[in-house]
Amino acid sequence: MAYKDYYNVLGVTRGASDADIKSAYRKLAKTYHPDKNQGDGKAADRFKEIGEAYAVLSDPEKRKLYDQFGHTGQVPPGYGDAGNFQGGDFAGFDPSQFSDFFQGLFGMGGRRGGGFQGGAGGFPGGGQQVNLDDLLGGIGGTQGRRFVQNVEGELQVTLQEAFAGSDEVINVDGKRLALRVPAGTRDGSRLRLAGQAPGGGDVLLTIRVLEDARFDLEGDDLVTTVDVPAPVAALGGPVTVPTLGGNVTLTVPPSSSGGRRMRLRGQGWPRRDGTRGDLYARLNLTVPRDLSDEERELYGKLRDLRS
């Protein structure tokens, strides 16, 4: 499986702080977001790759494993210097022999390009993750090999998909499985596909919601930044506000200052009782970069009046 340098993907150093990683992700995600690159397959792939990198580097435990094993190509603890599993009936076991098996069991599938792609138990490889311990925990012994009942993995969805709900397809042991991610799904939520794992066990999915550069989720509320031209902030007027349900128009009151938060009721995250939180539009005052002669004259008169 091809190795991905997630630090290089985000354009940060290995010693980057959490804030640096988040800042780099938000900048890149905003650039390559599908809404801004409709029909651009390369941008969509880049957006997915950025999300995969951030999902690993933003999680302290995953980043620790990645830093320990990912960039060196080493295998996790429990394997010998030559890649041999230590203990039991697995002496001499080479995990690389199972690469084709894992790729077939959790191979390419689904519109995201790979239900459960490799990368299990801290191995580099990207994509969705499979718990290697769960897979190997029931294999071995003198009476032959068997699979454990349940298989665990992760499924990444965008904030938009988690908000509205989405239909997904994953590939498990060569079988395509359809599932529905409910509207309002939170990061870390678990979905169970009963009886769909090899051996009749369950497939247990942990949902990972990718951050969206346009929005911050605070409890049941969403926060977004809206650019407001200085004259509109001073005199009041309409501005367009993005929401996860589509754009809406907000009337900015006169004498609004930068950083002010305005609430749009019921435009936030879906709740279980059918209601929704609110969306807060954070005003960001802007001035034109290139002024026309008339604008320059008017701004000059305003400056003189205020001096």
PDB file of C-alpha atoms in Angstrom:
ATOM      1  CA  MET A   1       0.000   0.000   0.000  1.00  0.00           C
ATOM      2  CA  ALA A   2       1.371   3.441  -0.977  1.00  0.00           C
ATOM      3  CA  TYR A   3       2.642   5.573   1.878  1.00  0.00           C
ATOM      4  CA  LYS A   4       1.227   9.063   2.325  1.00  0.00           C
ATOM      5  CA  ASP A   5       3.114  11.787   4.135  1.00  0.00           C
ATOM      6  CA  TYR A   6       0.218  13.544   5.862  1.00  0.00           C
ATOM      7  CA  TYR A   7       2.446  16.402   7.018  1.00  0.00           C
ATOM      8  CA  ASN A   8       3.434  17.045   3.419  1.00  0.00           C
ATOM      9  CA  VAL A   9      -0.224  16.831   2.343  1.00  0.00           C
ATOM     10  CA  LEU A  10      -1.088  19.696   4.708  1.00  0.00           C
ATOM     11  CA  GLY A  11       2.166  21.556   4.041  1.00  0.00           C
ATOM     12  CA  VAL A  12       3.330  21.597   7.673  1.00  0.00           C
ATOM     13  CA  THR A  13       6.405  20.323   9.505  1.00  0.00           C
ATOM     14  CA  ARG A  14       6.403  17.273  11.765  1.00  0.00           C
ATOM     15  CA  GLY A  15       6.726  19.545  14.770  1.00  0.00           C
ATOM     16  CA  ALA A  16       3.698  21.639  13.814  1.00  0.00           C
ATOM     17  CA  SER A  17       1.353  22.592  16.644  1.00  0.00           C
ATOM     18  CA  ASP A  18      -2.322  21.598  16.707  1.00  0.00           C
ATOM     19  CA  ALA A  19      -3.209  25.185  15.832  1.00  0.00           C
ATOM     20  CA  ASP A  20      -0.840  25.149  12.826  1.00  0.00           C
ATOM     21  CA  ILE A  21      -2.338  21.890  11.581  1.00  0.00           C
ATOM     22  CA  LYS A  22      -5.888  23.174  11.941  1.00  0.00           C
ATOM     23  CA  SER A  23      -5.022  26.448  10.218  1.00  0.00           C
ATOM     24  CA  ALA A  24      -3.357  24.654   7.298  1.00  0.00           C
ATOM     25  CA  TYR A  25      -6.304  22.283   6.944  1.00  0.00           C
ATOM     26  CA  ARG A  26      -8.884  25.067   6.940  1.00  0.00           C
ATOM     27  CA  LYS A  27      -6.976  27.027   4.302  1.00  0.00           C
ATOM     28  CA  LEU A  28      -6.567  24.025   1.999  1.00  0.00           C
ATOM     29  CA  ALA A  29     -10.099  22.733   2.559  1.00  0.00           C
ATOM     30  CA  LYS A  30     -11.481  26.138   1.625  1.00  0.00           C
ATOM     31  CA  THR A  31      -9.412  26.158  -1.577  1.00  0.00           C
ATOM     32  CA  TYR A  32     -10.339  22.635  -2.695  1.00  0.00           C
ATOM     33  CA  HIS A  33     -13.895  22.460  -1.323  1.00  0.00           C
ATOM     34  CA  PRO A  34     -16.244  20.733  -3.825  1.00  0.00           C
ATOM     35  CA  ASP A  35     -18.616  23.711  -3.775  1.00  0.00           C
ATOM     36  CA  LYS A  36     -15.867  25.850  -5.302  1.00  0.00           C
ATOM     37  CA  ASN A  37     -14.593  23.192  -7.725  1.00  0.00           C
ATOM     38  CA  GLN A  38     -17.686  21.569  -9.142  1.00  0.00           C
ATOM     39  CA  GLY A  39     -16.842  18.970 -11.773  1.00  0.00           C
ATOM     40  CA  ASP A  40     -13.135  19.030 -10.935  1.00  0.00           C
ATOM     41  CA  GLY A  41     -12.178  15.443 -10.097  1.00  0.00           C
ATOM     42  CA  LYS A  42      -8.616  16.338  -9.129  1.00  0.00           C
ATOM     43  CA  ALA A  43      -9.845  18.940  -6.648  1.00  0.00           C
ATOM     44  CA  ALA A  44     -12.272  16.394  -5.175  1.00  0.00           C
ATOM     45  CA  ASP A  45      -9.446  13.885  -4.707  1.00  0.00           C
ATOM     46  CA  ARG A  46      -7.266  16.574  -3.160  1.00  0.00           C
ATOM     47  CA  PHE A  47     -10.077  17.553  -0.771  1.00  0.00           C
ATOM     48  CA  LYS A  48     -10.448  13.935   0.305  1.00  0.00           C
ATOM     49  CA  GLU A  49      -6.688  13.574   0.797  1.00  0.00           C
ATOM     50  CA  ILE A  50      -6.594  16.743   2.906  1.00  0.00           C
ATOM     51  CA  GLY A  51      -9.447  15.400   5.030  1.00  0.00           C
ATOM     52  CA  GLU A  52      -7.684  12.078   5.560  1.00  0.00           C
ATOM     53  CA  ALA A  53      -4.494  13.834   6.646  1.00  0.00           C
ATOM     54  CA  TYR A  54      -6.338  16.096   9.072  1.00  0.00           C
ATOM     55  CA  ALA A  55      -8.334  13.194  10.530  1.00  0.00           C
ATOM     56  CA  VAL A  56      -5.044  11.568  11.554  1.00  0.00           C
ATOM     57  CA  LEU A  57      -2.935  14.570  12.567  1.00  0.00           C
ATOM     58  CA  SER A  58      -5.717  16.304  14.532  1.00  0.00           C
ATOM     59  CA  ASP A  59      -6.264  13.251  16.740  1.00  0.00           C
ATOM     60  CA  PRO A  60      -3.513  13.025  19.418  1.00  0.00           C
ATOM     61  CA  GLU A  61      -3.563   9.222  19.628  1.00  0.00           C
ATOM     62  CA  LYS A  62      -3.628   8.687  15.858  1.00  0.00           C
ATOM     63  CA  ARG A  63      -0.886  11.252  15.362  1.00  0.00           C
ATOM     64  CA  LYS A  64       1.252   9.540  17.996  1.00  0.00           C
ATOM     65  CA  LEU A  65       0.896   6.195  16.218  1.00  0.00           C
ATOM     66  CA  TYR A  66       1.532   7.789  12.846  1.00  0.00           C
ATOM     67  CA  ASP A  67       4.652   9.575  14.104  1.00  0.00           C
ATOM     68  CA  GLN A  68       5.899   6.365  15.720  1.00  0.00           C
ATOM     69  CA  PHE A  69       5.299   3.990  12.842  1.00  0.00           C
ATOM     70  CA  GLY A  70       3.916   5.758   9.808  1.00  0.00           C
ATOM     71  CA  HIS A  71       6.880   7.747   8.553  1.00  0.00           C
ATOM     72  CA  THR A  72       9.445   5.023   9.291  1.00  0.00           C
ATOM     73  CA  GLY A  73       7.620   2.129   7.711  1.00  0.00           C
ATOM     74  CA  GLN A  74       7.959   0.100  10.917  1.00  0.00           C
ATOM     75  CA  VAL A  75       5.204  -2.178  12.124  1.00  0.00           C
ATOM     76  CA  PRO A  76       3.404  -1.738  15.457  1.00  0.00           C
ATOM     77  CA  PRO A  77       4.628  -3.281  18.738  1.00  0.00           C
ATOM     78  CA  GLY A  78       4.166  -7.054  18.882  1.00  0.00           C
ATOM     79  CA  TYR A  79       6.049  -7.670  15.667  1.00  0.00           C
ATOM     80  CA  GLY A  80       9.711  -8.686  15.638  1.00  0.00           C
ATOM     81  CA  ASP A  81      12.621  -6.879  14.063  1.00  0.00           C
ATOM     82  CA  ALA A  82      12.026  -8.699  10.801  1.00  0.00           C
ATOM     83  CA  GLY A  83       8.269  -8.128  10.888  1.00  0.00           C
ATOM     84  CA  ASN A  84       7.489 -11.396  12.665  1.00  0.00           C
ATOM     85  CA  PHE A  85       4.626 -11.645  15.107  1.00  0.00           C
ATOM     86  CA  GLN A  86       5.867 -12.559  18.568  1.00  0.00           C
ATOM     87  CA  GLY A  87       4.167 -15.279  20.597  1.00  0.00           C
ATOM     88  CA  GLY A  88       1.691 -18.136  20.295  1.00  0.00           C
ATOM     89  CA  ASP A  89       1.279 -19.960  17.036  1.00  0.00           C
ATOM     90  CA  PHE A  90       2.260 -16.881  15.034  1.00  0.00           C
ATOM     91  CA  ALA A  91       6.034 -17.098  15.271  1.00  0.00           C
ATOM     92  CA  GLY A  92       7.349 -16.334  11.800  1.00  0.00           C
ATOM     93  CA  PHE A  93       4.095 -14.636  10.755  1.00  0.00           C
ATOM     94  CA  ASP A  94       4.717 -11.887   8.231  1.00  0.00           C
ATOM     95  CA  PRO A  95       1.873  -9.345   8.144  1.00  0.00           C
ATOM     96  CA  SER A  96       2.826  -8.260   4.632  1.00  0.00           C
ATOM     97  CA  GLN A  97       1.575 -11.615   3.399  1.00  0.00           C
ATOM     98  CA  PHE A  98      -1.905 -10.467   4.335  1.00  0.00           C
ATOM     99  CA  SER A  99      -1.814  -7.205   2.338  1.00  0.00           C
ATOM    100  CA  ASP A 100      -3.815  -8.684  -0.533  1.00  0.00           C
ATOM    101  CA  PHE A 101      -6.199 -10.325   1.922  1.00  0.00           C
ATOM    102  CA  PHE A 102      -6.933  -7.033   3.699  1.00  0.00           C
ATOM    103  CA  GLN A 103      -7.308  -5.194   0.428  1.00  0.00           C
ATOM    104  CA  GLY A 104      -9.829  -7.779  -0.732  1.00  0.00           C
ATOM    105  CA  LEU A 105     -11.681  -7.894   2.558  1.00  0.00           C
ATOM    106  CA  PHE A 106     -11.870  -4.125   2.881  1.00  0.00           C
ATOM    107  CA  GLY A 107     -11.106  -3.152  -0.656  1.00  0.00           C
ATOM    108  CA  MET A 108     -12.065  -0.375  -2.970  1.00  0.00           C
ATOM    109  CA  GLY A 109     -15.731   0.397  -2.738  1.00  0.00           C
ATOM    110  CA  GLY A 110     -18.183   3.220  -2.264  1.00  0.00           C
ATOM    111  CA  ARG A 111     -18.241   6.581  -3.945  1.00  0.00           C
ATOM    112  CA  ARG A 112     -15.476   7.838  -1.633  1.00  0.00           C
ATOM    113  CA  GLY A 113     -13.096   5.379  -3.237  1.00  0.00           C
ATOM    114  CA  GLY A 114     -12.700   2.755  -0.576  1.00  0.00           C
ATOM    115  CA  GLY A 115     -15.008   1.658   2.260  1.00  0.00           C
ATOM    116  CA  PHE A 116     -12.299   0.279   4.566  1.00  0.00           C
ATOM    117  CA  GLN A 117      -8.924   0.826   2.929  1.00  0.00           C
ATOM    118  CA  GLY A 118      -5.797  -0.536   4.664  1.00  0.00           C
ATOM    119  CA  GLY A 119      -3.929   1.430   7.270  1.00  0.00           C
ATOM    120  CA  ALA A 120      -4.940  -0.865  10.111  1.00  0.00           C
ATOM    121  CA  GLY A 121      -3.521  -0.688  13.594  1.00  0.00           C
ATOM    122  CA  GLY A 122      -1.146   2.185  12.809  1.00  0.00           C
ATOM    123  CA  PHE A 123       0.132   0.980   9.422  1.00  0.00           C
ATOM    124  CA  PRO A 124       0.508   3.800   6.889  1.00  0.00           C
ATOM    125  CA  GLY A 125      -1.931   3.678   4.007  1.00  0.00           C
ATOM    126  CA  GLY A 126      -4.618   6.319   4.453  1.00  0.00           C
ATOM    127  CA  GLY A 127      -8.310   5.950   3.820  1.00  0.00           C
ATOM    128  CA  GLN A 128     -10.716   4.303   6.207  1.00  0.00           C
ATOM    129  CA  GLN A 129      -9.218   2.331   9.086  1.00  0.00           C
ATOM    130  CA  VAL A 130      -9.610  -1.307  10.117  1.00  0.00           C
ATOM    131  CA  ASN A 131      -8.874  -2.573  13.612  1.00  0.00           C
ATOM    132  CA  LEU A 132      -6.154  -5.197  13.063  1.00  0.00           C
ATOM    133  CA  ASP A 133      -6.439  -6.552  16.603  1.00  0.00           C
ATOM    134  CA  ASP A 134     -10.134  -7.300  16.094  1.00  0.00           C
ATOM    135  CA  LEU A 135      -9.361  -9.121  12.873  1.00  0.00           C
ATOM    136  CA  LEU A 136      -6.457 -11.171  14.196  1.00  0.00           C
ATOM    137  CA  GLY A 137      -7.689 -11.699  17.749  1.00  0.00           C
ATOM    138  CA  GLY A 138      -9.633 -14.802  16.828  1.00  0.00           C
ATOM    139  CA  ILE A 139      -7.115 -16.293  14.399  1.00  0.00           C
ATOM    140  CA  GLY A 140      -4.682 -18.995  15.399  1.00  0.00           C
ATOM    141  CA  GLY A 141      -4.527 -21.959  17.774  1.00  0.00           C
ATOM    142  CA  THR A 142      -3.794 -25.553  16.997  1.00  0.00           C
ATOM    143  CA  GLN A 143      -7.312 -26.234  15.720  1.00  0.00           C
ATOM    144  CA  GLY A 144      -7.112 -23.928  12.701  1.00  0.00           C
ATOM    145  CA  ARG A 145      -8.016 -20.313  12.097  1.00  0.00           C
ATOM    146  CA  ARG A 146     -11.277 -18.442  12.575  1.00  0.00           C
ATOM    147  CA  PHE A 147     -12.461 -14.825  12.390  1.00  0.00           C
ATOM    148  CA  VAL A 148     -13.835 -12.878  15.338  1.00  0.00           C
ATOM    149  CA  GLN A 149     -17.492 -11.930  15.305  1.00  0.00           C
ATOM    150  CA  ASN A 150     -17.220  -8.167  14.771  1.00  0.00           C
ATOM    151  CA  VAL A 151     -15.165  -5.954  12.495  1.00  0.00           C
ATOM    152  CA  GLU A 152     -14.590  -2.267  13.213  1.00  0.00           C
ATOM    153  CA  GLY A 153     -13.759   0.578  10.889  1.00  0.00           C
ATOM    154  CA  GLU A 154     -14.185   4.292  10.299  1.00  0.00           C
ATOM    155  CA  LEU A 155     -16.240   6.109   7.704  1.00  0.00           C
ATOM    156  CA  GLN A 156     -15.485   9.723   6.837  1.00  0.00           C
ATOM    157  CA  VAL A 157     -18.277  12.078   5.810  1.00  0.00           C
ATOM    158  CA  THR A 158     -18.294  15.792   5.128  1.00  0.00           C
ATOM    159  CA  LEU A 159     -20.028  18.231   7.461  1.00  0.00           C
ATOM    160  CA  GLN A 160     -22.678  18.733   4.780  1.00  0.00           C
ATOM    161  CA  GLU A 161     -23.341  14.984   4.579  1.00  0.00           C
ATOM    162  CA  ALA A 162     -23.532  14.657   8.354  1.00  0.00           C
ATOM    163  CA  PHE A 163     -25.932  17.601   8.482  1.00  0.00           C
ATOM    164  CA  ALA A 164     -28.350  16.426   5.787  1.00  0.00           C
ATOM    165  CA  GLY A 165     -27.746  12.669   5.995  1.00  0.00           C
ATOM    166  CA  SER A 166     -26.179  10.646   3.215  1.00  0.00           C
ATOM    167  CA  ASP A 167     -26.361   7.261   1.522  1.00  0.00           C
ATOM    168  CA  GLU A 168     -23.049   5.406   1.553  1.00  0.00           C
ATOM    169  CA  VAL A 169     -21.751   2.157   0.060  1.00  0.00           C
ATOM    170  CA  ILE A 170     -18.863   0.169   1.548  1.00  0.00           C
ATOM    171  CA  ASN A 171     -17.201  -3.060   0.422  1.00  0.00           C
ATOM    172  CA  VAL A 172     -16.804  -5.827   3.005  1.00  0.00           C
ATOM    173  CA  ASP A 173     -15.363  -9.173   1.938  1.00  0.00           C
ATOM    174  CA  GLY A 174     -16.302  -8.490  -1.688  1.00  0.00           C
ATOM    175  CA  LYS A 175     -19.885  -7.614  -0.748  1.00  0.00           C
ATOM    176  CA  ARG A 176     -21.260  -4.119  -1.310  1.00  0.00           C
ATOM    177  CA  LEU A 177     -23.223  -2.872   1.663  1.00  0.00           C
ATOM    178  CA  ALA A 178     -25.495   0.157   1.535  1.00  0.00           C
ATOM    179  CA  LEU A 179     -26.064   2.219   4.636  1.00  0.00           C
ATOM    180  CA  ARG A 180     -27.671   5.493   5.624  1.00  0.00           C
ATOM    181  CA  VAL A 181     -25.884   8.105   7.700  1.00  0.00           C
ATOM    182  CA  PRO A 182     -28.742   9.871   9.538  1.00  0.00           C
ATOM    183  CA  ALA A 183     -29.179  13.642   9.364  1.00  0.00           C
ATOM    184  CA  GLY A 184     -27.524  15.357  12.309  1.00  0.00           C
ATOM    185  CA  THR A 185     -24.929  12.632  12.853  1.00  0.00           C
ATOM    186  CA  ARG A 186     -22.134  13.700  15.196  1.00  0.00           C
ATOM    187  CA  ASP A 187     -18.441  12.944  14.954  1.00  0.00           C
ATOM    188  CA  GLY A 188     -17.730   9.717  16.828  1.00  0.00           C
ATOM    189  CA  SER A 189     -21.226   8.286  16.352  1.00  0.00           C
ATOM    190  CA  ARG A 190     -21.400   4.530  15.788  1.00  0.00           C
ATOM    191  CA  LEU A 191     -23.371   2.620  13.163  1.00  0.00           C
ATOM    192  CA  ARG A 192     -23.922  -1.132  13.304  1.00  0.00           C
ATOM    193  CA  LEU A 193     -24.512  -3.367  10.286  1.00  0.00           C
ATOM    194  CA  ALA A 194     -25.770  -6.494  11.991  1.00  0.00           C
ATOM    195  CA  GLY A 195     -24.609  -9.839  10.615  1.00  0.00           C
ATOM    196  CA  GLN A 196     -22.670  -8.324   7.707  1.00  0.00           C
ATOM    197  CA  ALA A 197     -19.116  -9.161   8.825  1.00  0.00           C
ATOM    198  CA  PRO A 198     -17.282 -12.310   7.721  1.00  0.00           C
ATOM    199  CA  GLY A 199     -18.455 -15.190   9.881  1.00  0.00           C
ATOM    200  CA  GLY A 200     -21.809 -13.562  10.576  1.00  0.00           C
ATOM    201  CA  GLY A 201     -20.567 -10.883  12.956  1.00  0.00           C
ATOM    202  CA  ASP A 202     -21.412  -7.196  12.868  1.00  0.00           C
ATOM    203  CA  VAL A 203     -19.698  -4.370  11.033  1.00  0.00           C
ATOM    204  CA  LEU A 204     -19.213  -1.507  13.507  1.00  0.00           C
ATOM    205  CA  LEU A 205     -18.573   1.875  11.943  1.00  0.00           C
ATOM    206  CA  THR A 206     -17.324   4.973  13.735  1.00  0.00           C
ATOM    207  CA  ILE A 207     -18.378   8.098  11.857  1.00  0.00           C
ATOM    208  CA  ARG A 208     -15.725  10.759  11.437  1.00  0.00           C
ATOM    209  CA  VAL A 209     -17.090  14.144  10.375  1.00  0.00           C
ATOM    210  CA  LEU A 210     -14.559  16.232   8.472  1.00  0.00           C
ATOM    211  CA  GLU A 211     -14.279  19.892   9.369  1.00  0.00           C
ATOM    212  CA  ASP A 212     -15.669  22.440   6.931  1.00  0.00           C
ATOM    213  CA  ALA A 213     -13.628  25.595   6.456  1.00  0.00           C
ATOM    214  CA  ARG A 214     -16.832  27.636   6.223  1.00  0.00           C
ATOM    215  CA  PHE A 215     -18.383  26.612   9.536  1.00  0.00           C
ATOM    216  CA  ASP A 216     -17.585  25.941  13.184  1.00  0.00           C
ATOM    217  CA  LEU A 217     -19.928  23.647  15.107  1.00  0.00           C
ATOM    218  CA  GLU A 218     -20.518  24.765  18.691  1.00  0.00           C
ATOM    219  CA  GLY A 219     -22.918  22.366  20.366  1.00  0.00           C
ATOM    220  CA  ASP A 220     -26.121  22.595  18.321  1.00  0.00           C
ATOM    221  CA  ASP A 221     -25.126  25.939  16.790  1.00  0.00           C
ATOM    222  CA  LEU A 222     -23.146  26.740  13.663  1.00  0.00           C
ATOM    223  CA  VAL A 223     -20.900  29.791  13.289  1.00  0.00           C
ATOM    224  CA  THR A 224     -19.841  31.261   9.960  1.00  0.00           C
ATOM    225  CA  THR A 225     -18.011  34.424   8.908  1.00  0.00           C
ATOM    226  CA  VAL A 226     -19.723  36.838   6.518  1.00  0.00           C
ATOM    227  CA  ASP A 227     -17.929  39.609   4.646  1.00  0.00           C
ATOM    228  CA  VAL A 228     -19.763  42.937   4.917  1.00  0.00           C
ATOM    229  CA  PRO A 229     -18.693  45.980   2.873  1.00  0.00           C
ATOM    230  CA  ALA A 230     -17.932  48.947   5.113  1.00  0.00           C
ATOM    231  CA  PRO A 231     -20.728  51.123   3.656  1.00  0.00           C
ATOM    232  CA  VAL A 232     -23.283  48.376   4.323  1.00  0.00           C
ATOM    233  CA  ALA A 233     -22.008  48.009   7.895  1.00  0.00           C
ATOM    234  CA  ALA A 234     -22.332  51.752   8.378  1.00  0.00           C
ATOM    235  CA  LEU A 235     -25.719  52.293   6.745  1.00  0.00           C
ATOM    236  CA  GLY A 236     -27.258  48.835   7.036  1.00  0.00           C
ATOM    237  CA  GLY A 237     -28.375  46.550   4.230  1.00  0.00           C
ATOM    238  CA  PRO A 238     -28.674  42.962   2.993  1.00  0.00           C
ATOM    239  CA  VAL A 239     -25.836  40.433   2.821  1.00  0.00           C
ATOM    240  CA  THR A 240     -25.772  36.793   1.739  1.00  0.00           C
ATOM    241  CA  VAL A 241     -25.102  34.225   4.457  1.00  0.00           C
ATOM    242  CA  PRO A 242     -24.131  30.610   3.635  1.00  0.00           C
ATOM    243  CA  THR A 243     -25.900  27.877   5.600  1.00  0.00           C
ATOM    244  CA  LEU A 244     -25.742  24.100   5.288  1.00  0.00           C
ATOM    245  CA  GLY A 245     -29.257  24.261   3.881  1.00  0.00           C
ATOM    246  CA  GLY A 246     -28.448  26.903   1.251  1.00  0.00           C
ATOM    247  CA  ASN A 247     -27.782  30.633   1.147  1.00  0.00           C
ATOM    248  CA  VAL A 248     -30.087  33.056   2.990  1.00  0.00           C
ATOM    249  CA  THR A 249     -30.312  36.838   3.127  1.00  0.00           C
ATOM    250  CA  LEU A 250     -29.540  38.700   6.342  1.00  0.00           C
ATOM    251  CA  THR A 251     -30.255  42.386   6.918  1.00  0.00           C
ATOM    252  CA  VAL A 252     -27.346  44.041   8.703  1.00  0.00           C
ATOM    253  CA  PRO A 253     -28.428  46.880  11.029  1.00  0.00           C
ATOM    254  CA  PRO A 254     -26.826  50.338  10.634  1.00  0.00           C
ATOM    255  CA  SER A 255     -23.609  51.040  12.574  1.00  0.00           C
ATOM    256  CA  SER A 256     -22.662  47.340  12.799  1.00  0.00           C
ATOM    257  CA  SER A 257     -19.088  46.714  13.884  1.00  0.00           C
ATOM    258  CA  GLY A 258     -16.696  43.968  12.823  1.00  0.00           C
ATOM    259  CA  GLY A 259     -16.871  40.813  14.924  1.00  0.00           C
ATOM    260  CA  ARG A 260     -20.554  41.275  15.745  1.00  0.00           C
ATOM    261  CA  ARG A 261     -22.493  37.999  15.793  1.00  0.00           C
ATOM    262  CA  MET A 262     -26.012  37.916  14.413  1.00  0.00           C
ATOM    263  CA  ARG A 263     -28.297  34.959  15.044  1.00  0.00           C
ATOM    264  CA  LEU A 264     -30.356  33.151  12.432  1.00  0.00           C
ATOM    265  CA  ARG A 265     -32.786  31.009  14.381  1.00  0.00           C
ATOM    266  CA  GLY A 266     -33.313  27.408  13.339  1.00  0.00           C
ATOM    267  CA  GLN A 267     -30.434  27.356  10.835  1.00  0.00           C
ATOM    268  CA  GLY A 268     -28.109  25.290  13.030  1.00  0.00           C
ATOM    269  CA  TRP A 269     -27.513  21.566  13.632  1.00  0.00           C
ATOM    270  CA  PRO A 270     -30.448  19.091  13.573  1.00  0.00           C
ATOM    271  CA  ARG A 271     -31.516  17.773  16.990  1.00  0.00           C
ATOM    272  CA  ARG A 272     -33.095  14.409  17.768  1.00  0.00           C
ATOM    273  CA  ASP A 273     -36.428  16.045  18.627  1.00  0.00           C
ATOM    274  CA  GLY A 274     -36.698  17.437  15.111  1.00  0.00           C
ATOM    275  CA  THR A 275     -35.720  21.007  16.007  1.00  0.00           C
ATOM    276  CA  ARG A 276     -32.480  22.679  15.031  1.00  0.00           C
ATOM    277  CA  GLY A 277     -29.949  24.910  16.694  1.00  0.00           C
ATOM    278  CA  ASP A 278     -29.123  28.395  15.475  1.00  0.00           C
ATOM    279  CA  LEU A 279     -26.572  29.783  13.056  1.00  0.00           C
ATOM    280  CA  TYR A 280     -24.465  32.782  14.042  1.00  0.00           C
ATOM    281  CA  ALA A 281     -23.124  35.057  11.325  1.00  0.00           C
ATOM    282  CA  ARG A 282     -19.914  36.741  12.444  1.00  0.00           C
ATOM    283  CA  LEU A 283     -19.521  40.046  10.576  1.00  0.00           C
ATOM    284  CA  ASN A 284     -16.200  40.787   8.886  1.00  0.00           C
ATOM    285  CA  LEU A 285     -15.955  44.346   7.603  1.00  0.00           C
ATOM    286  CA  THR A 286     -14.243  44.752   4.246  1.00  0.00           C
ATOM    287  CA  VAL A 287     -13.080  47.620   2.042  1.00  0.00           C
ATOM    288  CA  PRO A 288     -12.439  47.399  -1.695  1.00  0.00           C
ATOM    289  CA  ARG A 289      -8.839  46.722  -2.712  1.00  0.00           C
ATOM    290  CA  ASP A 290      -9.057  48.748  -5.896  1.00  0.00           C
ATOM    291  CA  LEU A 291     -10.975  52.017  -5.581  1.00  0.00           C
ATOM    292  CA  SER A 292     -12.442  53.840  -8.534  1.00  0.00           C
ATOM    293  CA  ASP A 293     -11.856  57.556  -8.776  1.00  0.00           C
ATOM    294  CA  GLU A 294     -15.378  58.231  -7.539  1.00  0.00           C
ATOM    295  CA  GLU A 295     -14.997  55.823  -4.605  1.00  0.00           C
ATOM    296  CA  ARG A 296     -11.661  57.340  -3.675  1.00  0.00           C
ATOM    297  CA  GLU A 297     -13.230  60.792  -3.667  1.00  0.00           C
ATOM    298  CA  LEU A 298     -16.153  59.663  -1.515  1.00  0.00           C
ATOM    299  CA  TYR A 299     -13.903  57.829   0.964  1.00  0.00           C
ATOM    300  CA  GLY A 300     -11.740  60.967   1.129  1.00  0.00           C
ATOM    301  CA  LYS A 301     -14.754  63.120   1.998  1.00  0.00           C
ATOM    302  CA  LEU A 302     -15.805  60.600   4.649  1.00  0.00           C
ATOM    303  CA  ARG A 303     -12.307  60.589   6.129  1.00  0.00           C
ATOM    304  CA  ASP A 304     -12.275  64.379   6.276  1.00  0.00           C
ATOM    305  CA  LEU A 305     -15.671  64.434   7.955  1.00  0.00           C
ATOM    306  CA  ARG A 306     -14.523  61.975  10.617  1.00  0.00           C
ATOM    307  CA  SER A 307     -11.181  63.671  11.304  1.00  0.00           C
TER     308      SER A 307
END
